[in-house]
XYZ file of C-alpha atoms in Angstrom:
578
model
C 0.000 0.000 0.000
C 1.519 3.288 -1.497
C 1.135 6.571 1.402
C -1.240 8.333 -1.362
C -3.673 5.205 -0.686
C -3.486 5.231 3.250
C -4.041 9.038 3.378
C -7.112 8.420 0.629
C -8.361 5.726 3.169
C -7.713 7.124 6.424
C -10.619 8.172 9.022
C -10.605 11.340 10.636
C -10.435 11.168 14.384
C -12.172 13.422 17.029
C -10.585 16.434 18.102
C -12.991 17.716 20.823
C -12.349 21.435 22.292
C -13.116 21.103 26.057
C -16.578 22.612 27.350
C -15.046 22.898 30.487
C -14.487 26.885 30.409
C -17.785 27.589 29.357
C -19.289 25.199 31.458
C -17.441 26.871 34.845
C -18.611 30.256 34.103
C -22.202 29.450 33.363
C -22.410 27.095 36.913
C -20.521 30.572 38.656
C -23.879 31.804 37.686
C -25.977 28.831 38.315
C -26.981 29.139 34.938
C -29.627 31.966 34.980
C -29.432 35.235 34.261
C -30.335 38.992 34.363
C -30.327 42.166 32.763
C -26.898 44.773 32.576
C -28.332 48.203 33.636
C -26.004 50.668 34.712
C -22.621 48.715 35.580
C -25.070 46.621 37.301
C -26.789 43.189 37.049
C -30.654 42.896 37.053
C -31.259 39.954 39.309
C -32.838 36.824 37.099
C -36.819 37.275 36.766
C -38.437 34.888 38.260
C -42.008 34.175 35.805
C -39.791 35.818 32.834
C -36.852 33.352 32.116
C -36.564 31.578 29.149
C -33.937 28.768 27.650
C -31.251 28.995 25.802
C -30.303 25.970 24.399
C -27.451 24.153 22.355
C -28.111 23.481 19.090
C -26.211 20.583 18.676
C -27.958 18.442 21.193
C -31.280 20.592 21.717
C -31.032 20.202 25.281
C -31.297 24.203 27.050
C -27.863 24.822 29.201
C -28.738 28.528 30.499
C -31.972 30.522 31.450
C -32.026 34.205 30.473
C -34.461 37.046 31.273
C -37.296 38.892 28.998
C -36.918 41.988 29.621
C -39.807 44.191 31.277
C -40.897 47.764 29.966
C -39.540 49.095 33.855
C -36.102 47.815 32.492
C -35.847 48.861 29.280
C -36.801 52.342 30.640
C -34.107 52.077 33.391
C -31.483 50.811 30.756
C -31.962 53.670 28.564
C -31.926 55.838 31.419
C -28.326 54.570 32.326
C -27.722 55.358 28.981
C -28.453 59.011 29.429
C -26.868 59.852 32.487
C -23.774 58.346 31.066
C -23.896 60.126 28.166
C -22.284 63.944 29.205
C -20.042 62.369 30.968
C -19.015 60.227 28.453
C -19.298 62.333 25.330
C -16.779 64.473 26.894
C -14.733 62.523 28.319
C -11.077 63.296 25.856
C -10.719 60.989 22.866
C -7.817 59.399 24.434
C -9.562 58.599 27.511
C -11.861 56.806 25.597
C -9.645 55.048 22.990
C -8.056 53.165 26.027
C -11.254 51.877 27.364
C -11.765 50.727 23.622
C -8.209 49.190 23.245
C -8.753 47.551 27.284
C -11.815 45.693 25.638
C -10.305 44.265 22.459
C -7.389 43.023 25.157
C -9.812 41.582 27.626
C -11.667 39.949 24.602
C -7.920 38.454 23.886
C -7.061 36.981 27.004
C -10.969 35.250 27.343
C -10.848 34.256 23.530
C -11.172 30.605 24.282
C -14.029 31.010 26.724
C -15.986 33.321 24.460
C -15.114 30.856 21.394
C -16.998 28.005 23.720
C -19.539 29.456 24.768
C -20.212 31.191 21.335
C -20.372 27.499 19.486
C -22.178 26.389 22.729
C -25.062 28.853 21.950
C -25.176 28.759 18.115
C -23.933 25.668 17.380
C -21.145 27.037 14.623
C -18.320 24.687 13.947
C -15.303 26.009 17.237
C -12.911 26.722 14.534
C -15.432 29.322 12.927
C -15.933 31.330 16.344
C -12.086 30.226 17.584
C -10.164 31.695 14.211
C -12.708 33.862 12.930
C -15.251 35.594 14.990
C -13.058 36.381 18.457
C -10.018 37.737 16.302
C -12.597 40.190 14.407
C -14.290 41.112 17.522
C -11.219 42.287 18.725
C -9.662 43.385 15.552
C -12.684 46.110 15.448
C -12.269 47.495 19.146
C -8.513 47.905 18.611
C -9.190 49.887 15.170
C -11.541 52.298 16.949
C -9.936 53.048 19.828
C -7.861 54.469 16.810
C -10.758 56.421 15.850
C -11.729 57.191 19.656
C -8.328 59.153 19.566
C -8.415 60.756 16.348
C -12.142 62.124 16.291
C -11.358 65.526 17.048
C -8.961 65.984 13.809
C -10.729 63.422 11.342
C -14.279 64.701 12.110
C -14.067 68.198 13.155
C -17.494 69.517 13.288
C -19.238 66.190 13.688
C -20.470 65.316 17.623
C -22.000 62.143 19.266
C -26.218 61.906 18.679
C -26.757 60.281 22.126
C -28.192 56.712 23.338
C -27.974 54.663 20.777
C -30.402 51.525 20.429
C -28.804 48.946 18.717
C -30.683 45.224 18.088
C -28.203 42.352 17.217
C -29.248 38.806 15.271
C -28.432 35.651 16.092
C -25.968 34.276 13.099
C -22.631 36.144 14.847
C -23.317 37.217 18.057
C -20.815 38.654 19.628
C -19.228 39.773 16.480
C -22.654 41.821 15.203
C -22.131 43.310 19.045
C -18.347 44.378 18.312
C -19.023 46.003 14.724
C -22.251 47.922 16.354
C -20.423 48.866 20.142
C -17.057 49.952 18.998
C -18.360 52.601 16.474
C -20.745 53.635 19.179
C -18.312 54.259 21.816
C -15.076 55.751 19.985
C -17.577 58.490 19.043
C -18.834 59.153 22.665
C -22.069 57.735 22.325
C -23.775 55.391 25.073
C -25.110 52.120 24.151
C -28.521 49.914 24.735
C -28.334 47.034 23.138
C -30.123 43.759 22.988
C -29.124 40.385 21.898
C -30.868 38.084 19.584
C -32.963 36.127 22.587
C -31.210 32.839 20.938
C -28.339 33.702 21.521
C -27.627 36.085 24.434
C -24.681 34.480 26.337
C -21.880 35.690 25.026
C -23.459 39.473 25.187
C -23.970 38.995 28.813
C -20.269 37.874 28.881
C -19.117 41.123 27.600
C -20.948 42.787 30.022
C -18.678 41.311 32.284
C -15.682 42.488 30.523
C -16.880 45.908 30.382
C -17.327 45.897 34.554
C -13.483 43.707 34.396
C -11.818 46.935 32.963
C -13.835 49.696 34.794
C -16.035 51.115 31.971
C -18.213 53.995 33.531
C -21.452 52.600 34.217
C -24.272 53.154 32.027
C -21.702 53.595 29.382
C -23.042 50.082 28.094
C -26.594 48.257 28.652
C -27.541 45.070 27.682
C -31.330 43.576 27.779
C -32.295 40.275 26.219
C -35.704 39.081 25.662
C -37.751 38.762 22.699
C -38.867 41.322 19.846
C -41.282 42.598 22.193
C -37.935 43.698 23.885
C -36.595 44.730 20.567
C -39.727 47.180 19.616
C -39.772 48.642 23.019
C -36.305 49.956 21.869
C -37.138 51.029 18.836
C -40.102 53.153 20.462
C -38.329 54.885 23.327
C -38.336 58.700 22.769
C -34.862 59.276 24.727
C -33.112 57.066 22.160
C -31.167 58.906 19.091
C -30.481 56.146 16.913
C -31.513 52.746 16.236
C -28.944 50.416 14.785
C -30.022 47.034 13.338
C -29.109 44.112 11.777
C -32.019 40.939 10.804
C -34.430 40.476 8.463
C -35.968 42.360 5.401
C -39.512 41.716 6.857
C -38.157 43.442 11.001
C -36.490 45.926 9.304
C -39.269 47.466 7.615
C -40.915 47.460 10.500
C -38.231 49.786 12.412
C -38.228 52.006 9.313
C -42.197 52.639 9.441
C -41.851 52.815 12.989
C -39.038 55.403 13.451
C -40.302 57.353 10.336
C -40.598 61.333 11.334
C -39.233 60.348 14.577
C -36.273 62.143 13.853
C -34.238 58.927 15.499
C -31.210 58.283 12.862
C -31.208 54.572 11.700
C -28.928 52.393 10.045
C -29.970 48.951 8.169
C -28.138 45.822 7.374
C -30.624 43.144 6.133
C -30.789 39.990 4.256
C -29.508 39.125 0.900
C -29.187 36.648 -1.436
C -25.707 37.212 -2.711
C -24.533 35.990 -6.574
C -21.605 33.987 -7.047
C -20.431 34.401 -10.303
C -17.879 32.167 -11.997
C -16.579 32.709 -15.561
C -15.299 29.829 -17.657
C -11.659 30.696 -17.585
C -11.693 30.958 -13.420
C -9.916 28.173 -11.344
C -12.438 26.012 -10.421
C -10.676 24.452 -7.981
C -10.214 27.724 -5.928
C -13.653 28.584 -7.328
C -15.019 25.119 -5.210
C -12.824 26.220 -2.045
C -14.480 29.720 -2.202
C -18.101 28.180 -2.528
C -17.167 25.969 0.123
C -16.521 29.515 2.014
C -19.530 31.294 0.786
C -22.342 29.075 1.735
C -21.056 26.586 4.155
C -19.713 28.570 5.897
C -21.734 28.854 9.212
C -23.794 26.893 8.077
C -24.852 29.337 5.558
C -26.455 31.394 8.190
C -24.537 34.609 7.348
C -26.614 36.987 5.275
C -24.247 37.978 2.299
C -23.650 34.275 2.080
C -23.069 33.358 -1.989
C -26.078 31.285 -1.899
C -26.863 32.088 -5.687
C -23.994 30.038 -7.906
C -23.613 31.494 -11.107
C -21.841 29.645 -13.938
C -20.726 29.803 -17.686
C -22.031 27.128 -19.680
C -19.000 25.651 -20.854
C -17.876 25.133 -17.145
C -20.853 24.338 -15.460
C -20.860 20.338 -15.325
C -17.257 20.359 -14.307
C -17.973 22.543 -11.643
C -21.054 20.745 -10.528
C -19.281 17.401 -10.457
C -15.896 19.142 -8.736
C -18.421 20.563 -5.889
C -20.315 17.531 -5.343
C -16.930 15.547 -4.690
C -15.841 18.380 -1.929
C -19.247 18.108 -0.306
C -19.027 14.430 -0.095
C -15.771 15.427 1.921
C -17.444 18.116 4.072
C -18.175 17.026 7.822
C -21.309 17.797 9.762
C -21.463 17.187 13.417
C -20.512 18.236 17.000
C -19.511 21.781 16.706
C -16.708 21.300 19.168
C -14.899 18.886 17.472
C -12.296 20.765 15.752
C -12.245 18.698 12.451
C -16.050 19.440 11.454
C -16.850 21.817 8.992
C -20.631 22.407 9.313
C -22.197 22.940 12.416
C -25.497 22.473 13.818
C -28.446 24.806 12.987
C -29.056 27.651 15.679
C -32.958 27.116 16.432
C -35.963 24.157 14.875
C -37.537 27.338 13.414
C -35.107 27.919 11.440
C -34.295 24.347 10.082
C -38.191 23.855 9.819
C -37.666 27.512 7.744
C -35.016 25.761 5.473
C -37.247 22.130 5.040
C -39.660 24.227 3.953
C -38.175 26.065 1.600
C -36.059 22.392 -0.044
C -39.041 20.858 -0.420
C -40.638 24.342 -2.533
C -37.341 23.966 -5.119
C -37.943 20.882 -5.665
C -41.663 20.783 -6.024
C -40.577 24.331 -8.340
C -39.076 21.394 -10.948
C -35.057 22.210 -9.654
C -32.717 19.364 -9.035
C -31.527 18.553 -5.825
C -28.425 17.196 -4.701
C -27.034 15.957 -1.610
C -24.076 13.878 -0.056
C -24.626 9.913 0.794
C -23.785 10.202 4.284
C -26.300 10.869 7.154
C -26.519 13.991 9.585
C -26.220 13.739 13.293
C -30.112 12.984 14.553
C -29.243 14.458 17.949
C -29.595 18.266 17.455
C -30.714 20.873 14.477
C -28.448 19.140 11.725
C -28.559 19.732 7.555
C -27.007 18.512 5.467
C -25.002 20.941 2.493
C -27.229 21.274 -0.176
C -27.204 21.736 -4.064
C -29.773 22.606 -6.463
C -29.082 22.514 -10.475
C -31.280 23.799 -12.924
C -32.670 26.518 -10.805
C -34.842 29.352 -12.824
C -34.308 32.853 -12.339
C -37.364 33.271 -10.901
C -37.830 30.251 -8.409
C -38.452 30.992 -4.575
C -34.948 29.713 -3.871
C -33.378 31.706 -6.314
C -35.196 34.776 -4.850
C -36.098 34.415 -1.058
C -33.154 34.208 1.428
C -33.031 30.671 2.646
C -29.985 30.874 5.230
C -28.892 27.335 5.435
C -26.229 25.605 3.848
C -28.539 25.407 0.429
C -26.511 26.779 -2.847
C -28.804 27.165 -6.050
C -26.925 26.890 -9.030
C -27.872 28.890 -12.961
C -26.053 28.818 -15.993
C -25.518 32.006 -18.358
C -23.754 32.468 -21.402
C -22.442 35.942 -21.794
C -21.323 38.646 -19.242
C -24.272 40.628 -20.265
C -26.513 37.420 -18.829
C -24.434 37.535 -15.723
C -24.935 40.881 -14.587
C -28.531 40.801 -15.553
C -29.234 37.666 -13.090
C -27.084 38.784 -10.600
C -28.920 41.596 -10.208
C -32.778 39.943 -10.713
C -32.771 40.030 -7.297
C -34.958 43.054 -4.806
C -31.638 42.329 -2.447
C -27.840 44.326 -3.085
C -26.099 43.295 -0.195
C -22.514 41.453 -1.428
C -21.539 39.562 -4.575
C -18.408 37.254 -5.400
C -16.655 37.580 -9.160
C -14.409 34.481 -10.000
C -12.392 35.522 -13.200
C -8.777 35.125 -14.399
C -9.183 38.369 -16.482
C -9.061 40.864 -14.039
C -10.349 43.422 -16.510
C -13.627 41.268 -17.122
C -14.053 41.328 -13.179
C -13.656 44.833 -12.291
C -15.783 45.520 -15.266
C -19.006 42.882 -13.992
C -18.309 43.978 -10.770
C -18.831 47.538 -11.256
C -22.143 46.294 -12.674
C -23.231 44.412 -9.942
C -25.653 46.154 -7.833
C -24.572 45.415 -4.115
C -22.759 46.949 -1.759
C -19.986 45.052 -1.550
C -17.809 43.171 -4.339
C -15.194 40.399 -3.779
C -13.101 39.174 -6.722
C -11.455 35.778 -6.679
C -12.415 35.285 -2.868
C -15.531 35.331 -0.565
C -16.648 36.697 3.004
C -13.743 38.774 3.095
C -14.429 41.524 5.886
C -12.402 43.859 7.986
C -12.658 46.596 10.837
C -10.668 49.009 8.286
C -13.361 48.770 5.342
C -17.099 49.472 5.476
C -20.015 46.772 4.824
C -23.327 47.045 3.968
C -26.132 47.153 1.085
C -28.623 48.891 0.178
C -32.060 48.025 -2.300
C -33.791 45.477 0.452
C -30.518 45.048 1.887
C -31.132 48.003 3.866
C -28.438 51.335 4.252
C -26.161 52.830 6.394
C -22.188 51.260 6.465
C -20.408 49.564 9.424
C -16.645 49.520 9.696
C -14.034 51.760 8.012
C -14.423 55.939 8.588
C -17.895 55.814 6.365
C -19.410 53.369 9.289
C -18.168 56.652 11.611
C -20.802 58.326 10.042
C -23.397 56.559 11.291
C -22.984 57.377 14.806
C -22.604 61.202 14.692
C -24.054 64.260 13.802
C -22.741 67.768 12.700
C -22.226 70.034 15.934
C -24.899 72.024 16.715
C -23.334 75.244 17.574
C -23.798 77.084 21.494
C -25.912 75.567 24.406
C -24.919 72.004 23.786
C -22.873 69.618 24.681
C -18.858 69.708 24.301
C -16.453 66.993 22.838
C -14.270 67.150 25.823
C -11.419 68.783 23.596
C -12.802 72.259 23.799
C -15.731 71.900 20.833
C -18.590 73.358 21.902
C -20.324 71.499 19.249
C -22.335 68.288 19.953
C -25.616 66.471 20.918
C -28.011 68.042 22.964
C -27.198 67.692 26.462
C -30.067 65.210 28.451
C -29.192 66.956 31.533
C -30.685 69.677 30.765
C -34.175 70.415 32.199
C -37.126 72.213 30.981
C -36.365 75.980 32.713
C -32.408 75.190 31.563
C -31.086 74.280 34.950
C -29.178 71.138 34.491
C -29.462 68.061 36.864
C -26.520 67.485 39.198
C -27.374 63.847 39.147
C -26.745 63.779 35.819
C -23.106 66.369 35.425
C -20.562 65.028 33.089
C -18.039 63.062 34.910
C -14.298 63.857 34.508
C -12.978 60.155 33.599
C -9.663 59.699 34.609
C -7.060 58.429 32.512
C -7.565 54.164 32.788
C -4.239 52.387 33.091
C -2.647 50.791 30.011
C -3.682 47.463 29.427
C -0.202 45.160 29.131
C 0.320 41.634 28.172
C 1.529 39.851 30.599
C 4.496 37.431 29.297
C 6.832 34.629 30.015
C 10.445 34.220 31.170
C 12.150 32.440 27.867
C 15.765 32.022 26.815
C 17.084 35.188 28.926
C 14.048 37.589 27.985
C 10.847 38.082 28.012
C 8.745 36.103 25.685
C 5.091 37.108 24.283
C 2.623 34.102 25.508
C 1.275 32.444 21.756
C -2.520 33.385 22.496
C -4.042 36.410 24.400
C -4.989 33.533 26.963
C -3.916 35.035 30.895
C -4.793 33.547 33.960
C -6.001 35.892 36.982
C -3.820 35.744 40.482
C -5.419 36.271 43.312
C -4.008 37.994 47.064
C -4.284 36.335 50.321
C -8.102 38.459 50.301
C -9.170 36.967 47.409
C -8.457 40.138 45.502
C -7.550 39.842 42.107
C -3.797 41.109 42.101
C -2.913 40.948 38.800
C -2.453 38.561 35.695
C 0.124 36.011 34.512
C 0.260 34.668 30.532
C -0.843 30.954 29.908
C 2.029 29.400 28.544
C 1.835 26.771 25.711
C 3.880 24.152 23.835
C 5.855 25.813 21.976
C 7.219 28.498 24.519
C 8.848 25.008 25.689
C 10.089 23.706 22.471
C 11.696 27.220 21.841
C 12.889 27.251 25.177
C 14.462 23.533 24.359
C 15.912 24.054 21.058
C 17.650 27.227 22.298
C 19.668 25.881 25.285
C 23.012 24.780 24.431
């Protein structure tokens, strides 16, 4: 037997990631939970909890709380009276609060990556080497921005408390891209959670009280919609912020209309993947693998609408059946899985529903031979051939791991499917003629393009779509935008770097007299946030992960906090001695 035939034949082996982090922070909390209100936690509400529970065995691990109206109201009061403060507080000031959350996020990466697959069942190396490096990729880059308001947006002033509703597919990583804007531009935050998936919100709730962010600065309520539309409704909120559905957000855009409350959008799509017969189909599978199956095509640019040139289109179908064959679906902590487990039965009842419609619709369907864990909210990676244009799967937004594939013939054909479509959130162009792609791409109506790659995203470049996909950016200086206004000249409230142009201050009562309770707080200066290292080969050595453990004082204080070492700090130390 030749090595090529043992490697063809051999079985991958589990590779769980422990539970056991997760598990110890949810029992320190005897697994129920309350609100975040002011630097302070809501006690758990007895008559008003709810499950959350793991997709991957559909058993519920943690109770949360629905949020009453009294709480919502007390939230976005926190909100207000830590807005002066906090608006004026100096850029500086609150760029290190920003860069003391992305390190905190660091050094707990492996208990938020847990608990995050815990709670929506994504595959651990999805939330492990994706989502926790992006979450704290964007509070690093705007603690930038914190610093640099004053000279890169002179004129331009926080709006206020800022409501901001979060969905379920990336949960703390929708909370990172909505926060960080919020704060580097001195605006307070309520925000709620998708009530599927709260955990991880409540968790950085916790980090915000670990590195002494002013209270009220940031308030998190969980519940339902009902939670959600109180929000949306509250007169002493400036802004609404939200990422979901098509359907919810037209709902917050009737509801908020003349309002005056600013609102930004980011809805569903149903993103083309377009592939051009003299691409490299075998990146072109790698990237499809990346566009749909990824999260178990629960992400809402996903490329769930496959695109292909004629002449390539059977080699390319029988090329992406093979790599499904190969794809793994099961426990979401087992590190050598590639599809996770569905987040809710709604949703996989959603995405039944819709398999069964193509294929009643006449499209064919296509899926491996192997079976899907019975134990949880499994499915399988699907493929449909011989989709129309105007099928329900090639129009409505499916968000599963369900890629329906067209043919066309000339670019003119692509860019006119791509865009038969009411959605412009993202596309994907997969050429070797770089002219032909900037060209379709430019003709492509979404908001954002990728050429030769997929699901590309950054803190540094803006995202969003607009059509059905809703408006308004996030990331980059144009998602800035979104969370200020232009000053509003004398009476209101400073920038804390001698502007005396901002948002209207909320301490200010109706005969002008302001309320003491609510005077801006001076902020001092927090400490710098340093990583704690090892002792290796004579100096010090930078631990391989953000991972630290806490040590503690005879008290019980926490004194301070030591880097976890790993392997290879050994095997350098080893290989270096003489």
């Amino acid at each position: 037997m030749q090595v090529a035939d043992i490697l063809e034949t051999m079985e991958y082996g589990p590779a769980p990631e422990s539970a056991a982090p997760a598990n110890a922070w949810l029992d320190a909390h005897e697994r129920r939970f309350g609100m975040f209100v002011g630097g302070e936690w809501t006690a758990p509400g007895d008559g008003r909890l709810f499950d959350s529970v793991n997709p991957a065995n559909g058993k519920p691990f943690a109770q949360l709380t629905q949020a009453s109206e009294e709480e919502v109201e007390r939230a976005v009061a926190a909100a207000q009276a830590a807005f002066e403060g906090w608006s004026q507080a100096p850029g500086h000031v609150r760029a290190r609060y920003l860069y003391a959350l992305a390190r905190q996020i660091q050094k707990h990466a492996r208990l938020l990556a847990v608990l995050e697959t815990l709670d929506n069942g994504k595959p651990i190396r999805e939330t492990r080497d994706i989502d926790i490096p992006l979450v704290a990729r964007h509070f690093y880059h705007h603690a930038g921005w914190a610093q640099l308001m004053a000279s890169e947006l002179p004129g331009y002033a926080p709006l206020g408390v800022v409501g901001q509703i979060i969905p379920w597919n990336f949960p703390l990583l929708m909370l990172a891209w909505k926060v960080a804007p919020a704060l580097a531009m001195g605006n307070t935050v309520v925000l709620k959670p998708a009530e599927w998936t709260s955990l991880t919100a409540l968790l950085f709730a916790e980090i915000c009280q670990e590195i002494g962010l002013p209270p009220g600065v940031v308030n998190i309520v969980t519940g339902d919609g009902k939670v959600g539309e109180r929000i949306v409704n509250h007169p002493g909120i400036a802004k609404i912020a939200f990422t979901g559905s098509t359907e919810v957000g037209k709902l917050i855009r009737a509801a908020t209309a003349g309002s005056g409350k600013k609102i930004s959008l980011e809805l569903g799509g149903k993103s083309p993947f377009v592939v051009f017969d003299d691409a490299d189909l075998d990146s072109v599978v790698e990237g499809v693998v990346d566009a749909i199956w990824f999260n178990q095509g629960q992400v809402c640019c996903a490329g769930s609408r496959l695109l292909v040139q004629e002449g390539v289109a059977e080699r390319l179908n029988t090329r992406l059946r093979a790599r499904m064959e190969k794809l793994r679906v099961g426990n979401p902590l087992d590190k050598a899985v590639d599809i996770g487990a569905i987040v809710a039965p709604a949703q996989l009842q959603k995405i039944e529903r819709l398999v069964a419609q193509g294929q009643a619709e006449g499209a064919t369907l296509w899926q491996p031979s192997w079976a899907c864990p019975t134990d949880g909210y499994f499915f399988p990676p699907t493929l449909f051939t011989g989709v129309a244009p105007a099928a329900t799967i090639a129009q409505v937004e499916i968000f599963g791991p369900v890629l329906v594939a067209s043919t066309f013939r000339t670019p003119a054909e692509a860019v006119a499917l791509a865009n038969n479509t009411r959605f412009g959130l993202a596309a994907s162009v997969w050429s070797e003629d770089i002219n032909q792609a900037l060209d379709i791409a430019r003709q492509i109506k979404a908001g954002v393009v990728w050429i030769n790659c997929t699901n590309q995203f950054d803190a540094a470049a803006g995202f969003g779509g607009y059509r059905e996909s809703g408006y308004g950016r996030e990331g980059g200086k144009e998602g800035l935008y979104e969370y200020v206004r232009r000053g509003m000249g004398d009476g209101v409230l400073g920038m804390g770097n001698g502007d005396t142009n901002g948002a209207a201050s909320p301490s200010k009562s109706k005969n002008g007299k302001g309320n003491p309770s609510l005077s801006p707080t001076p902020y001092s200066l927090p400490p710098i946030d340093r990583t704690p290292k090892n002792y290796v080969g004579g100096k010090q050595a930078r631990p391989d992960s953000g991972y630290s453990r806490p040590g503690y004082g005879a008290g019980g204080q926490q004194i301070g906090e030591v880097g976890e070492g790993k392997r290879s700090l050994a095997y350098r130390l080893t290989f270096r001695a003489p």
